[in-house]
Short mmCIF file of C-alpha atoms in Angstrom, two decimals:
data_model
loop_
_atom_site.label_atom_id
_atom_site.label_comp_id
_atom_site.label_asym_id
_atom_site.label_seq_id
_atom_site.Cartn_x
_atom_site.Cartn_y
_atom_site.Cartn_z
CA UNK A 1 35.14 78.69 4.69
CA UNK A 2 31.83 81.34 4.62
CA UNK A 3 31.64 81.57 1.23
CA UNK A 4 27.32 81.49 0.96
CA UNK A 5 27.30 83.97 3.44
CA UNK A 6 30.22 86.07 2.12
CA UNK A 7 28.69 85.56 -1.37
CA UNK A 8 25.02 86.57 0.38
CA UNK A 9 26.39 89.55 2.16
CA UNK A 10 28.24 90.82 -0.39
CA UNK A 11 26.35 94.31 -1.96
CA UNK A 12 26.34 94.81 2.26
CA UNK A 13 29.91 94.65 2.78
CA UNK A 14 30.62 95.93 -0.53
CA UNK A 15 28.70 99.42 -0.59
CA UNK A 16 27.07 99.70 2.52
CA UNK A 17 24.50 99.11 1.09
CA UNK A 18 21.06 99.08 3.61
CA UNK A 19 17.64 100.63 2.99
CA UNK A 20 14.98 103.56 4.43
CA UNK A 21 10.86 102.68 5.18
CA UNK A 22 9.95 104.84 2.21
CA UNK A 23 7.12 105.62 5.33
CA UNK A 24 9.09 107.20 8.13
CA UNK A 25 12.50 108.10 6.28
CA UNK A 26 14.30 105.83 8.53
CA UNK A 27 17.48 104.82 7.30
CA UNK A 28 18.53 101.21 8.43
CA UNK A 29 22.66 98.96 7.63
CA UNK A 30 22.38 96.43 7.48
CA UNK A 31 18.74 96.64 5.53
CA UNK A 32 16.37 95.33 7.59
CA UNK A 33 12.56 94.30 6.62
CA UNK A 34 10.81 96.54 8.77
CA UNK A 35 10.92 99.24 9.90
CA UNK A 36 12.30 100.03 13.70
CA UNK A 37 10.85 103.13 13.45
CA UNK A 38 6.90 103.13 12.06
CA UNK A 39 6.91 99.13 12.10
CA UNK A 40 6.78 99.26 8.74
CA UNK A 41 7.62 96.91 6.03
CA UNK A 42 7.85 99.63 3.17
CA UNK A 43 11.81 99.65 2.60
CA UNK A 44 13.14 100.72 0.37
CA UNK A 45 17.17 99.93 -0.94
CA UNK A 46 19.02 102.89 0.25
CA UNK A 47 23.38 102.45 -0.79
CA UNK A 48 24.97 105.03 2.08
CA UNK A 49 27.28 107.83 1.19
CA UNK A 50 30.20 105.70 3.54
CA UNK A 51 30.34 109.52 5.63
CA UNK A 52 30.52 108.98 9.30
CA UNK A 53 32.29 109.90 12.78
CA UNK A 54 33.92 108.13 14.96
CA UNK A 55 31.56 107.56 17.94
CA UNK A 56 34.04 105.86 20.11
CA UNK A 57 36.77 103.59 19.31
CA UNK A 58 39.26 100.80 20.55
CA UNK A 59 42.31 99.25 20.15
CA UNK A 60 41.86 95.36 19.25
CA UNK A 61 45.03 93.23 20.77
CA UNK A 62 43.23 90.52 21.30
CA UNK A 63 41.21 88.93 18.15
CA UNK A 64 39.21 85.90 16.67
CA UNK A 65 41.64 83.52 14.68
CA UNK A 66 40.80 84.31 11.69
CA UNK A 67 42.36 88.25 12.44
CA UNK A 68 44.59 87.11 15.28
CA UNK A 69 47.38 88.04 12.73
CA UNK A 70 46.49 91.14 12.04
CA UNK A 71 46.34 92.54 15.57
CA UNK A 72 47.07 95.34 16.86
CA UNK A 73 44.06 97.17 15.06
CA UNK A 74 41.85 99.89 15.51
CA UNK A 75 38.09 98.41 15.76
CA UNK A 76 35.06 102.05 16.11
CA UNK A 77 31.58 102.60 16.92
CA UNK A 78 30.53 105.28 13.09
CA UNK A 79 27.90 108.11 13.01
CA UNK A 80 26.53 106.96 9.54
CA UNK A 81 25.56 110.86 8.13
CA UNK A 82 22.38 109.02 7.71
CA UNK A 83 22.07 108.72 10.85
CA UNK A 84 23.02 104.61 11.80
CA UNK A 85 25.81 103.88 14.14
CA UNK A 86 28.36 100.60 12.78
CA UNK A 87 30.87 98.75 13.65
CA UNK A 88 34.03 98.85 11.92
CA UNK A 89 37.47 98.29 11.69
CA UNK A 90 39.70 101.67 11.25
CA UNK A 91 42.88 101.70 8.71
CA UNK A 92 45.23 104.19 7.47
CA UNK A 93 45.86 106.06 10.96
CA UNK A 94 48.61 107.53 9.34
CA UNK A 95 49.46 110.60 12.91
CA UNK A 96 48.42 108.20 15.14
CA UNK A 97 45.44 111.03 16.75
CA UNK A 98 42.37 109.69 16.43
CA UNK A 99 39.35 111.33 17.99
CA UNK A 100 36.07 110.81 19.05
CA UNK A 101 33.88 112.98 17.05
CA UNK A 102 36.31 113.14 13.61
CA UNK A 103 34.71 113.12 9.86
CA UNK A 104 36.04 109.41 8.45
CA UNK A 105 35.38 108.19 5.13
CA UNK A 106 34.88 104.38 3.55
CA UNK A 107 36.92 102.75 1.83
CA UNK A 108 37.06 99.35 -0.26
CA UNK A 109 40.40 97.18 2.34
CA UNK A 110 40.87 93.39 2.55
CA UNK A 111 39.01 92.02 5.54
CA UNK A 112 40.77 88.25 5.96
CA UNK A 113 42.13 85.69 3.88
CA UNK A 114 40.25 82.37 4.91
CA UNK A 115 43.94 80.56 5.29
CA UNK A 116 46.09 80.37 2.11
CA UNK A 117 43.71 78.37 0.16
CA UNK A 118 40.09 79.38 0.80
CA UNK A 119 38.32 83.48 -0.41
CA UNK A 120 39.72 86.95 0.05
CA UNK A 121 37.03 89.00 1.63
CA UNK A 122 37.02 92.31 1.03
CA UNK A 123 34.59 95.29 2.70
CA UNK A 124 34.02 98.73 4.23
CA UNK A 125 36.74 100.05 6.72
CA UNK A 126 36.87 103.59 7.24
CA UNK A 127 40.27 105.85 7.24
CA UNK A 128 40.53 110.23 8.24
CA UNK A 129 39.19 111.89 5.47
CA UNK A 130 41.81 112.10 2.60
CA UNK A 131 43.75 115.92 2.81
CA UNK A 132 43.12 117.01 -0.75
CA UNK A 133 45.53 120.48 -2.47
CA UNK A 134 43.27 123.63 -2.31
CA UNK B 1 57.16 101.48 -42.02
CA UNK B 2 54.90 99.73 -39.70
CA UNK B 3 51.24 100.78 -39.24
CA UNK B 4 50.78 102.64 -35.58
CA UNK B 5 47.58 101.83 -34.19
CA UNK B 6 44.18 103.63 -34.31
CA UNK B 7 40.75 102.66 -33.68
CA UNK B 8 37.86 103.03 -36.03
CA UNK B 9 35.71 105.99 -33.60
CA UNK B 10 37.77 108.35 -31.83
CA UNK B 11 38.42 106.98 -28.33
CA UNK B 12 39.90 108.69 -25.41
CA UNK B 13 39.83 109.39 -22.02
CA UNK B 14 36.47 110.21 -20.26
CA UNK B 15 38.01 109.49 -16.36
CA UNK B 16 41.14 109.21 -15.10
CA UNK B 17 41.68 108.37 -11.04
CA UNK B 18 45.26 107.78 -9.25
CA UNK B 19 45.71 105.36 -5.92
CA UNK B 20 49.37 105.32 -4.09
CA UNK B 21 49.45 103.92 -0.61
CA UNK B 22 49.81 105.88 1.93
CA UNK B 23 52.96 104.34 3.82
CA UNK B 24 56.64 104.56 2.37
CA UNK B 25 60.19 102.97 2.51
CA UNK B 26 63.05 104.71 2.52
CA UNK B 27 65.58 103.16 0.32
CA UNK B 28 67.97 104.08 2.63
CA UNK B 29 66.69 101.79 5.20
CA UNK B 30 66.62 98.85 2.83
CA UNK B 31 70.80 99.90 2.22
CA UNK B 32 71.10 99.82 6.31
CA UNK B 33 70.04 96.49 6.26
CA UNK B 34 71.36 94.55 3.74
CA UNK B 35 74.81 96.33 2.69
CA UNK B 36 76.18 98.33 5.71
CA UNK B 37 74.62 101.41 3.68
CA UNK B 38 78.11 100.80 1.17
CA UNK B 39 75.69 101.65 -1.53
CA UNK B 40 74.13 105.06 0.25
CA UNK B 41 75.62 107.83 -2.53
CA UNK B 42 73.94 106.55 -5.45
CA UNK B 43 70.44 104.64 -4.90
CA UNK B 44 68.30 104.22 -7.70
CA UNK B 45 65.48 105.99 -5.52
CA UNK B 46 64.52 108.21 -2.70
CA UNK B 47 61.45 106.37 -1.19
CA UNK B 48 59.19 103.75 -2.52
CA UNK B 49 55.45 103.57 -1.58
CA UNK B 50 54.26 100.05 0.38
CA UNK B 51 50.47 98.95 0.86
CA UNK B 52 49.20 98.96 4.25
CA UNK B 53 48.38 95.49 5.43
CA UNK B 54 44.91 95.24 4.00
CA UNK B 55 45.46 97.20 0.72
CA UNK B 56 46.23 94.87 -2.34
CA UNK B 57 45.80 94.65 -5.86
CA UNK B 58 42.21 95.15 -5.84
CA UNK B 59 41.01 97.62 -3.13
CA UNK B 60 43.93 99.68 -4.73
CA UNK B 61 42.26 99.32 -7.69
CA UNK B 62 38.78 100.41 -6.24
CA UNK B 63 39.50 103.14 -4.86
CA UNK B 64 41.64 104.44 -8.36
CA UNK B 65 38.32 103.53 -10.34
CA UNK B 66 36.41 105.23 -8.07
CA UNK B 67 38.41 108.66 -8.57
CA UNK B 68 38.20 107.99 -12.30
CA UNK B 69 34.04 107.14 -12.60
CA UNK B 70 33.97 110.77 -10.85
CA UNK B 71 35.61 111.99 -13.45
CA UNK B 72 33.84 110.36 -16.16
CA UNK B 73 30.42 111.16 -14.74
CA UNK B 74 28.58 108.02 -16.36
CA UNK B 75 26.57 105.53 -15.12
CA UNK B 76 28.70 102.71 -13.86
CA UNK B 77 26.13 100.79 -15.83
CA UNK B 78 27.40 101.91 -19.02
CA UNK B 79 30.85 100.65 -19.09
CA UNK B 80 30.37 97.22 -20.66
CA UNK B 81 34.37 96.02 -19.88
CA UNK B 82 36.91 96.00 -16.89
CA UNK B 83 39.77 95.14 -17.29
CA UNK B 84 42.28 94.99 -14.75
CA UNK B 85 46.66 94.83 -15.15
CA UNK B 86 49.04 93.94 -12.75
CA UNK B 87 51.64 91.43 -12.13
CA UNK B 88 50.19 91.31 -8.29
CA UNK B 89 46.60 89.56 -8.24
CA UNK B 90 46.01 88.49 -5.29
CA UNK B 91 44.23 85.44 -7.04
CA UNK B 92 45.66 83.62 -9.63
CA UNK B 93 42.37 82.10 -10.96
CA UNK B 94 39.60 84.86 -10.43
CA UNK B 95 39.44 87.70 -12.14
CA UNK B 96 40.56 91.59 -9.86
CA UNK B 97 38.13 92.98 -12.51
CA UNK B 98 35.00 90.75 -10.55
CA UNK B 99 36.04 92.37 -7.43
CA UNK B 100 35.86 95.68 -9.22
CA UNK B 101 32.57 95.18 -11.40
CA UNK B 102 30.82 94.48 -8.79
CA UNK B 103 31.88 96.90 -5.89
CA UNK B 104 31.68 99.93 -8.64
CA UNK B 105 28.73 99.17 -10.08
CA UNK B 106 29.35 97.96 -12.83
CA UNK B 107 28.18 93.58 -13.09
CA UNK B 108 26.35 92.08 -13.68
CA UNK B 109 26.40 93.08 -17.82
CA UNK B 110 30.55 92.96 -18.54
CA UNK B 111 33.15 91.48 -19.69
CA UNK B 112 36.30 90.92 -17.37
CA UNK B 113 39.78 89.31 -17.22
CA UNK B 114 42.68 90.39 -16.36
CA UNK B 115 45.81 91.20 -18.14
CA UNK B 116 49.50 90.39 -17.17
CA UNK B 117 52.88 92.20 -19.17
CA UNK B 118 54.84 93.00 -16.29
CA UNK B 119 55.36 96.41 -16.34
CA UNK B 120 52.86 96.98 -19.06
CA UNK B 121 49.51 94.94 -18.06
CA UNK B 122 48.34 98.73 -17.09
CA UNK B 123 48.82 100.37 -21.13
CA UNK B 124 47.88 96.80 -22.67
CA UNK B 125 44.13 97.10 -20.64
CA UNK B 126 44.08 100.29 -21.88
CA UNK B 127 45.26 99.28 -25.57
CA UNK B 128 42.46 96.79 -24.85
CA UNK B 129 39.74 99.32 -23.56
CA UNK B 130 40.59 101.42 -26.80
CA UNK B 131 40.08 98.57 -29.09
CA UNK B 132 36.62 97.90 -27.68
CA UNK B 133 35.36 101.59 -27.41
CA UNK B 134 37.33 101.85 -31.07
CA UNK B 135 35.11 99.16 -32.39
CA UNK B 136 31.92 100.42 -31.68
CA UNK B 137 31.31 97.10 -28.98
CA UNK B 138 30.56 98.71 -26.25
CA UNK B 139 30.94 102.78 -25.09
CA UNK B 140 33.06 102.86 -22.10
CA UNK B 141 36.36 100.90 -21.09
CA UNK B 142 37.47 100.71 -17.89
CA UNK B 143 41.75 99.78 -17.81
CA UNK B 144 43.33 99.41 -14.86
CA UNK B 145 46.81 99.28 -14.33
CA UNK B 146 47.21 98.90 -10.32
CA UNK B 147 50.26 96.74 -8.10
CA UNK B 148 51.54 95.83 -5.42
CA UNK B 149 55.56 94.79 -6.26
CA UNK B 150 57.56 91.96 -4.58
CA UNK B 151 61.33 92.14 -4.18
CA UNK B 152 63.25 89.59 -3.06
CA UNK B 153 64.89 90.47 -0.06
CA UNK B 154 68.40 92.15 -0.55
CA UNK B 155 68.09 92.16 -3.78
CA UNK B 156 68.10 94.88 -6.32
CA UNK B 157 64.84 94.94 -6.68
CA UNK B 158 63.51 95.06 -3.78
CA UNK B 159 65.07 98.80 -3.04
CA UNK B 160 62.14 99.64 -5.81
CA UNK B 161 60.02 96.80 -6.01
CA UNK B 162 56.32 99.64 -5.26
CA UNK B 163 52.65 100.05 -5.38
CA UNK B 164 50.41 102.61 -6.70
CA UNK B 165 48.42 101.84 -10.37
CA UNK B 166 46.12 104.01 -12.53
CA UNK B 167 43.03 103.51 -13.78
CA UNK B 168 41.07 105.46 -16.90
CA UNK B 169 38.03 104.94 -18.47
CA UNK B 170 38.03 104.94 -22.20
CA UNK B 171 35.04 106.16 -23.94
CA UNK B 172 34.01 108.04 -27.65
CA UNK B 173 36.45 110.63 -28.57
CA UNK B 174 34.02 113.61 -28.45
CA UNK B 175 33.18 112.77 -24.86
CA UNK B 176 37.23 112.57 -23.78
CA UNK B 177 39.67 114.99 -22.08
CA UNK B 178 42.05 113.48 -23.67
CA UNK B 179 41.47 112.03 -27.35
CA UNK B 180 44.36 108.74 -28.24
CA UNK B 181 45.94 110.29 -31.22
CA UNK B 182 47.69 106.76 -32.16
CA UNK B 183 49.62 103.96 -30.49
CA UNK B 184 52.33 101.45 -31.09
CA UNK B 185 53.07 98.21 -30.24
CA UNK B 186 55.81 96.37 -29.56
CA UNK B 187 57.12 93.05 -28.70
CA UNK B 188 59.63 90.62 -28.66
CA UNK B 189 60.75 87.52 -26.29
CA UNK B 190 63.08 88.87 -24.25
CA UNK B 191 63.30 86.92 -20.61
CA UNK B 192 64.99 89.87 -19.16
CA UNK B 193 62.86 89.37 -16.44
CA UNK B 194 60.04 87.08 -14.90
CA UNK B 195 58.68 84.67 -12.58
CA UNK B 196 57.46 81.31 -12.87
CA UNK B 197 54.57 79.52 -11.36
CA UNK B 198 54.15 79.50 -7.55
CA UNK B 199 56.96 81.47 -6.94
CA UNK B 200 56.77 83.84 -4.47
CA UNK B 201 59.90 86.36 -5.96
CA UNK B 202 60.55 87.93 -9.64
CA UNK B 203 63.88 86.51 -11.27
CA UNK B 204 65.74 89.89 -13.48
CA UNK B 205 68.47 89.81 -15.95
CA UNK B 206 70.93 92.70 -14.63
CA UNK B 207 72.15 94.20 -16.51
CA UNK B 208 70.75 92.52 -19.37
CA UNK B 209 67.17 93.90 -18.19
CA UNK B 210 68.84 98.15 -19.86
CA UNK B 211 70.20 98.31 -23.15
CA UNK B 212 68.01 94.83 -24.84
CA UNK B 213 65.30 95.56 -22.86
CA UNK B 214 64.06 99.39 -21.32
CA UNK B 215 65.86 101.13 -24.10
CA UNK B 216 65.19 98.84 -27.20
CA UNK B 217 61.79 98.30 -26.51
CA UNK B 218 60.62 101.73 -25.61
CA UNK B 219 63.19 103.20 -28.27
CA UNK B 220 61.87 101.55 -31.01
CA UNK B 221 56.84 101.55 -29.82
CA UNK B 222 58.32 105.66 -29.18
CA UNK B 223 60.38 105.64 -33.03
CA UNK B 224 57.37 103.94 -35.23
CA UNK B 225 54.11 105.96 -33.04
CA UNK B 226 56.62 108.99 -33.88
CA UNK B 227 57.27 108.59 -37.13
CA UNK B 228 53.94 107.48 -38.18
CA UNK B 229 51.93 110.40 -36.88
CA UNK B 230 54.29 112.48 -39.07
CA UNK B 231 55.55 114.15 -35.24
CA UNK B 232 58.57 115.10 -33.43
CA UNK B 233 58.90 115.28 -29.35
CA UNK B 234 59.13 119.32 -29.72
CA UNK B 235 55.16 119.10 -30.00
CA UNK B 236 55.05 117.40 -27.41
CA UNK B 237 53.86 118.60 -23.77
CA UNK B 238 54.83 116.03 -21.94
CA UNK B 239 56.30 112.80 -21.57
CA UNK B 240 55.91 109.83 -19.66
CA UNK B 241 58.50 106.68 -19.24
CA UNK B 242 58.73 103.54 -17.79
CA UNK B 243 60.00 104.46 -14.17
CA UNK B 244 61.75 101.12 -12.73
CA UNK B 245 64.27 103.98 -11.45
CA UNK B 246 65.01 107.51 -12.59
CA UNK B 247 68.08 106.88 -14.02
CA UNK B 248 66.21 104.42 -16.97
CA UNK B 249 62.97 107.53 -18.07
CA UNK B 250 65.89 109.84 -18.08
CA UNK B 251 67.94 108.28 -20.62
CA UNK B 252 65.27 107.56 -22.97
CA UNK B 253 64.05 111.08 -23.23
CA UNK B 254 66.69 113.10 -23.28
CA UNK B 255 68.16 109.63 -26.98
CA UNK B 256 64.84 110.01 -28.01
CA UNK B 257 65.02 114.20 -28.00
CA UNK B 258 62.63 115.11 -24.88
CA UNK B 259 63.38 117.83 -22.21
CA UNK B 260 64.06 117.19 -18.78
CA UNK B 261 61.01 119.49 -18.34
CA UNK B 262 58.99 117.57 -20.94
CA UNK B 263 59.28 114.39 -18.70
CA UNK B 264 58.98 116.04 -14.78
CA UNK B 265 55.83 116.47 -14.43
CA UNK B 266 54.76 112.45 -15.05
CA UNK B 267 58.68 110.99 -13.22
CA UNK B 268 57.36 109.70 -9.64
CA UNK B 269 59.70 107.27 -9.47
CA UNK B 270 62.04 109.29 -6.72
CA UNK B 271 59.00 109.83 -4.63
CA UNK B 272 57.37 106.32 -5.00
CA UNK B 273 59.29 103.98 -6.48
CA UNK B 274 58.85 101.22 -9.70
CA UNK B 275 54.92 101.04 -9.54
CA UNK B 276 55.00 98.05 -12.32
CA UNK B 277 51.87 97.95 -14.00
CA UNK B 278 51.28 101.55 -12.29
CA UNK B 279 54.26 103.21 -12.99
CA UNK B 280 53.32 105.05 -16.58
CA UNK B 281 49.43 105.00 -16.47
CA UNK B 282 50.60 106.58 -13.26
CA UNK B 283 52.77 109.10 -14.31
CA UNK B 284 49.77 110.06 -16.94
CA UNK B 285 47.37 110.74 -14.32
CA UNK B 286 50.14 113.71 -12.34
CA UNK B 287 50.71 114.79 -16.57
CA UNK B 288 46.62 115.24 -16.55
CA UNK B 289 46.38 117.18 -13.46
CA UNK B 290 48.12 119.68 -14.41
CA UNK B 291 47.25 119.11 -18.32
CA UNK B 292 45.84 122.23 -20.35
CA UNK B 293 43.37 122.14 -23.37
CA UNK B 294 45.65 121.94 -26.32
CA UNK B 295 48.54 119.88 -24.56
CA UNK B 296 49.92 116.59 -26.51
CA UNK B 297 51.27 113.59 -23.92
CA UNK B 298 53.42 110.55 -24.80
CA UNK B 299 53.09 107.70 -23.07
CA UNK B 300 55.28 104.77 -23.28
CA UNK B 301 55.09 101.97 -20.65
CA UNK B 302 57.70 98.97 -21.02
CA UNK B 303 56.85 95.26 -19.85
CA UNK B 304 59.51 92.97 -18.95
CA UNK B 305 59.05 90.18 -21.44
CA UNK B 306 58.95 92.18 -23.27
CA UNK B 307 57.35 95.26 -24.90
CA UNK B 308 56.33 98.20 -25.12
CA UNK B 309 53.31 100.76 -24.99
CA UNK B 310 53.86 104.44 -26.88
CA UNK B 311 50.45 106.18 -27.24
CA UNK B 312 49.90 110.06 -27.75
CA UNK B 313 47.37 111.66 -26.05
CA UNK B 314 45.60 115.97 -27.15
CA UNK B 315 43.95 117.06 -23.75
CA UNK B 316 40.65 118.73 -24.45
CA UNK B 317 39.01 121.58 -22.87
CA UNK B 318 37.09 119.06 -21.09
CA UNK B 319 39.71 118.96 -18.65
CA UNK B 320 38.99 121.80 -16.33
CA UNK B 321 35.78 120.42 -14.61
CA UNK B 322 36.88 116.65 -14.46
CA UNK B 323 40.29 116.73 -12.67
CA UNK B 324 38.44 119.05 -9.72
CA UNK B 325 36.10 116.63 -9.28
CA UNK B 326 38.13 113.64 -8.02
CA UNK B 327 41.72 113.55 -5.75
CA UNK B 328 44.69 114.36 -7.38
CA UNK B 329 47.59 112.72 -7.72
CA UNK B 330 49.53 114.90 -5.42
CA UNK B 331 46.95 114.50 -2.72
CA UNK B 332 48.46 110.78 -2.79
CA UNK B 333 52.00 112.05 -2.70
CA UNK B 334 51.52 114.12 0.14
CA UNK B 335 49.30 111.14 1.60
CA UNK B 336 52.81 109.62 3.33
CA UNK B 337 53.92 107.59 6.88
CA UNK B 338 57.34 106.19 7.14
CA UNK B 339 57.76 102.97 8.24
CA UNK B 340 60.98 100.74 9.30
CA UNK B 341 62.04 97.61 7.41
CA UNK B 342 61.01 95.61 10.17
CA UNK B 343 57.23 96.32 9.63
CA UNK B 344 57.85 96.65 6.00
CA UNK B 345 58.89 92.91 6.83
CA UNK B 346 55.50 92.50 8.32
CA UNK B 347 53.34 93.59 5.90
CA UNK B 348 54.23 92.44 3.25
CA UNK B 349 54.98 89.29 4.65
CA UNK B 350 58.31 88.43 4.33
CA UNK B 351 58.26 86.48 7.71
CA UNK B 352 57.87 83.56 7.91
CA UNK B 353 55.49 81.96 10.09
CA UNK B 354 55.26 78.17 9.74
#
């Protein structure tokens, strides 16, 4: 059971809470104490909008123990609109069509359950944009 | 005559949001597996919604509440209460509302707790939110009715036990897109349906669930509310009743004097099944998606155990700008993918692994 880590990272996993460099405006996820671009320590909290595009993706058939009941599942590298590239699960791919460059949006999903007695970890996954009726 | 409930200051809905998972299991698939299709000509619904493998009452409540927040256009920090009504809370002990409050940015200055009253836990949370705002304890309260209902394999309830629901932000009447005129709640000790502690599936009283439970309680709550407000069914543009199937809400509507046209927008059970605590409140979101200023709407829930909440709302001119800023109920109804029974059995953990 990894409760301290779950608690510590909840803002990142629930809200894509990262930071932005006040000097050069470079965005970071996860948040960093020092800017990778200009080495400034003047970093401000920033909540990402949760929109991005698929840079690449793959289907997982052999998973770590915590996820082995969920296989097969999709993981992707996602370029967030603000810049950072992150790793995340994909969900609700209804027509089995995934393309590099496809726009996706963040949703909250159950990441894993720590057995029958442990905590349930929630966090971000990404799905194709919800089609809205005009 | 019983007194109807009205808050001390006007209260209404300032934001609403729906959520329905994308997956659908046709009732025919259940019929074929357990009854060789013998009952295929009188199935209670066409198909039911099924949550994806990574979805539960908390994740679904988050999306519905995010839609409600977009429409409410308030700072989440202004919300003083987070109440989730469900019979499928992921934790037995740890309120779903705590996770919601954190994800939505409402935490930490808020009260939070779970409501449970079978299929009327959602309207129960709305009643509490109305009282919270109406008494002046806070300006805004979030009430959610959401479920991922479980039906025992092969049981009559398996055809309909579905997933989905809605979130409402209750606030001051002068900011509302629909103002609450009054409500009436009716409750008795009626063991028509229940689930004991540690049991996975509920038990139900077969035909006992009809006349003495569903019909008696809704008939009573609606009749007392209409008497108290001095209104009749013709004063309403639309009405939504709890919908465990298609037949029950049609029957109670006709008995009370509501036409098919009045209940059509709120009757979703043929397309998604019985979303339990989400059922009546989800019908209301679809009505609000189509409502015009001045429309009067009746919502009557039913929860086994048993009780019914009847609420009357009048839509204001704030509805027009609010409904456009978030996905509508139809967007979720139309987002659908059929799954087979085997997939359903795996996702809903009906296959014993150890």
